[in-house]
Amino acid sequence: MKHRLVEVKWDTTDGDWNPLPGELGLPEIVTVPDNLDEDDISDYLSDRWGYCHFGWNFVEDRGVK
């Protein structure tokens, strides 16, 4: 199965407590299954890690030279 990489901007705000994503063990770059529709990536991220997010972007594959 192929995978794609996405960069996630996690929503970690919780009232007065505003931890950084790294403090919660949330990854900045996430591997999502290739067979997942783009419309379903948001649900996948929230379901998998239990946090909402402000959005995500595909990580550009620059390859190895």
XYZ file of N, CA and C in Angstrom:
195
model
N 0.847 -1.176 0.000
C 0.000 0.000 0.000
C 0.896 1.245 0.000
N 0.582 2.199 -0.840
C 1.317 3.457 -0.882
C 0.794 4.397 0.190
N 1.635 5.346 0.553
C 1.254 6.336 1.551
C 1.631 7.728 1.062
N 0.990 8.719 1.651
C 1.299 10.123 1.374
C 1.633 10.798 2.687
N 2.430 11.843 2.609
C 2.788 12.604 3.799
C 2.025 13.915 3.820
N 1.509 14.263 5.004
C 0.850 15.546 5.180
C 1.421 16.235 6.419
N 1.513 17.552 6.351
C 1.913 18.361 7.493
C 0.633 18.860 8.162
N 0.534 18.653 9.474
C -0.698 18.958 10.206
C -0.481 20.138 11.150
N -1.462 21.025 11.202
C -1.467 22.123 12.162
C -2.518 21.780 13.222
N -2.059 21.153 14.300
C -2.945 20.655 15.346
C -3.559 21.780 16.169
N -4.787 21.570 16.613
C -5.477 22.468 17.534
C -5.336 21.866 18.929
N -4.387 22.381 19.692
C -4.139 21.834 21.023
C -4.607 22.773 22.131
N -5.387 23.790 21.781
C -5.860 24.725 22.795
C -6.948 24.074 23.643
N -6.873 24.316 24.938
C -7.846 23.748 25.857
C -8.005 24.703 27.033
N -8.801 25.731 26.862
C -8.987 26.722 27.922
C -7.704 27.487 28.195
N -7.280 27.455 29.451
C -6.053 28.156 29.835
C -4.798 27.352 29.532
N -4.944 26.068 29.250
C -3.799 25.195 28.988
C -3.586 25.106 27.485
N -2.433 25.566 26.993
C -2.149 25.578 25.562
C -0.818 24.892 25.268
N -0.791 23.569 25.389
C 0.466 22.859 25.125
C 0.816 22.872 23.646
N 2.091 22.731 23.355
C 2.536 22.586 21.974
C 2.258 21.165 21.521
N 2.021 20.952 20.219
C 1.761 19.601 19.734
C 2.843 18.600 20.144
N 4.107 19.033 20.142
C 5.188 18.139 20.527
C 5.102 17.687 21.973
N 4.564 18.522 22.828
C 4.397 18.170 24.239
C 3.349 17.076 24.421
N 2.474 16.922 23.450
C 1.418 15.915 23.509
C 1.749 14.681 22.682
N 2.912 14.676 22.047
C 3.300 13.546 21.214
C 2.615 13.526 19.861
N 2.098 14.670 19.426
C 1.439 14.744 18.118
C 2.484 14.992 17.039
N 2.441 14.211 15.980
C 3.430 14.384 14.912
C 3.130 15.607 14.053
N 4.189 16.244 13.592
C 4.038 17.380 12.677
C 3.770 16.879 11.261
N 4.431 15.792 10.904
C 4.266 15.145 9.595
C 3.616 13.789 9.827
N 2.556 13.510 9.089
C 1.781 12.282 9.257
C 1.725 11.531 7.931
N 1.841 10.227 8.012
C 1.675 9.370 6.844
C 0.220 8.938 6.772
N -0.427 9.211 5.653
C -1.821 8.793 5.460
C -1.873 7.789 4.310
N -2.781 6.812 4.394
C -2.895 5.820 3.322
C -3.219 6.480 1.984
N -2.605 5.957 0.939
C -2.793 6.488 -0.406
C -4.223 6.320 -0.901
N -4.908 5.291 -0.414
C -6.267 5.028 -0.900
C -7.323 5.873 -0.190
N -6.895 6.753 0.709
C -7.808 7.632 1.428
C -8.103 8.871 0.579
N -9.396 9.154 0.368
C -9.777 10.354 -0.385
C -9.360 11.602 0.384
N -9.013 12.659 -0.344
C -8.610 13.916 0.298
C -9.686 14.434 1.251
N -10.948 14.231 0.907
C -12.052 14.692 1.752
C -12.104 13.950 3.089
N -11.464 12.785 3.177
C -11.509 11.966 4.388
C -10.263 12.095 5.261
N -9.264 12.849 4.804
C -8.017 12.965 5.563
C -8.254 13.662 6.905
N -9.069 14.690 6.945
C -9.351 15.395 8.204
C -9.928 14.450 9.248
N -10.908 13.652 8.847
C -11.505 12.685 9.778
C -10.474 11.649 10.216
N -9.643 11.195 9.284
C -8.601 10.212 9.606
C -7.665 10.759 10.683
N -7.221 12.003 10.517
C -6.297 12.607 11.477
C -6.936 12.722 12.861
N -8.150 13.230 12.929
C -8.839 13.395 14.208
C -9.149 12.047 14.861
N -9.590 11.095 14.071
C -9.905 9.767 14.607
C -8.649 9.054 15.107
N -7.564 9.186 14.371
C -6.318 8.473 14.696
C -5.631 9.049 15.926
N -5.587 10.370 16.061
C -4.838 10.999 17.151
C -5.722 11.632 18.223
N -7.019 11.733 17.999
C -7.916 12.227 19.028
C -7.896 13.734 19.230
N -7.341 14.471 18.286
C -7.310 15.932 18.366
C -7.845 16.529 17.078
N -8.466 17.685 17.198
C -8.866 18.440 16.012
C -7.629 19.135 15.449
N -7.781 19.722 14.291
C -6.661 20.434 13.676
C -7.185 21.637 12.918
N -6.268 22.545 12.632
C -6.619 23.749 11.883
C -6.450 23.548 10.384
N -5.898 22.429 9.991
C -5.706 22.138 8.582
C -4.461 21.304 8.359
N -4.276 20.884 7.119
C -3.127 20.086 6.736
C -2.765 20.407 5.294
N -1.540 20.090 4.919
C -1.048 20.267 3.548
C -0.212 19.065 3.171
N -0.269 18.704 1.910
C 0.598 17.628 1.442
C 2.048 18.071 1.523
N 2.925 17.144 1.888
C 4.360 17.403 1.909
C 4.885 17.058 0.520
N 5.592 18.002 -0.063
C 6.122 17.810 -1.411
C 7.262 16.810 -1.390
N 7.204 15.840 -2.289
C 8.261 14.841 -2.412
C 9.354 15.392 -3.310
N 10.471 15.719 -2.708
C 11.568 16.298 -3.482
C 12.547 15.249 -3.969
N 12.393 14.018 -3.497
C 13.282 12.946 -3.925
C 14.685 13.098 -3.382
N 15.501 12.086 -3.660
C 16.887 12.081 -3.207
C 17.789 12.277 -4.403
N 18.768 13.156 -4.261
C 19.695 13.392 -5.379
C 21.049 12.836 -5.035
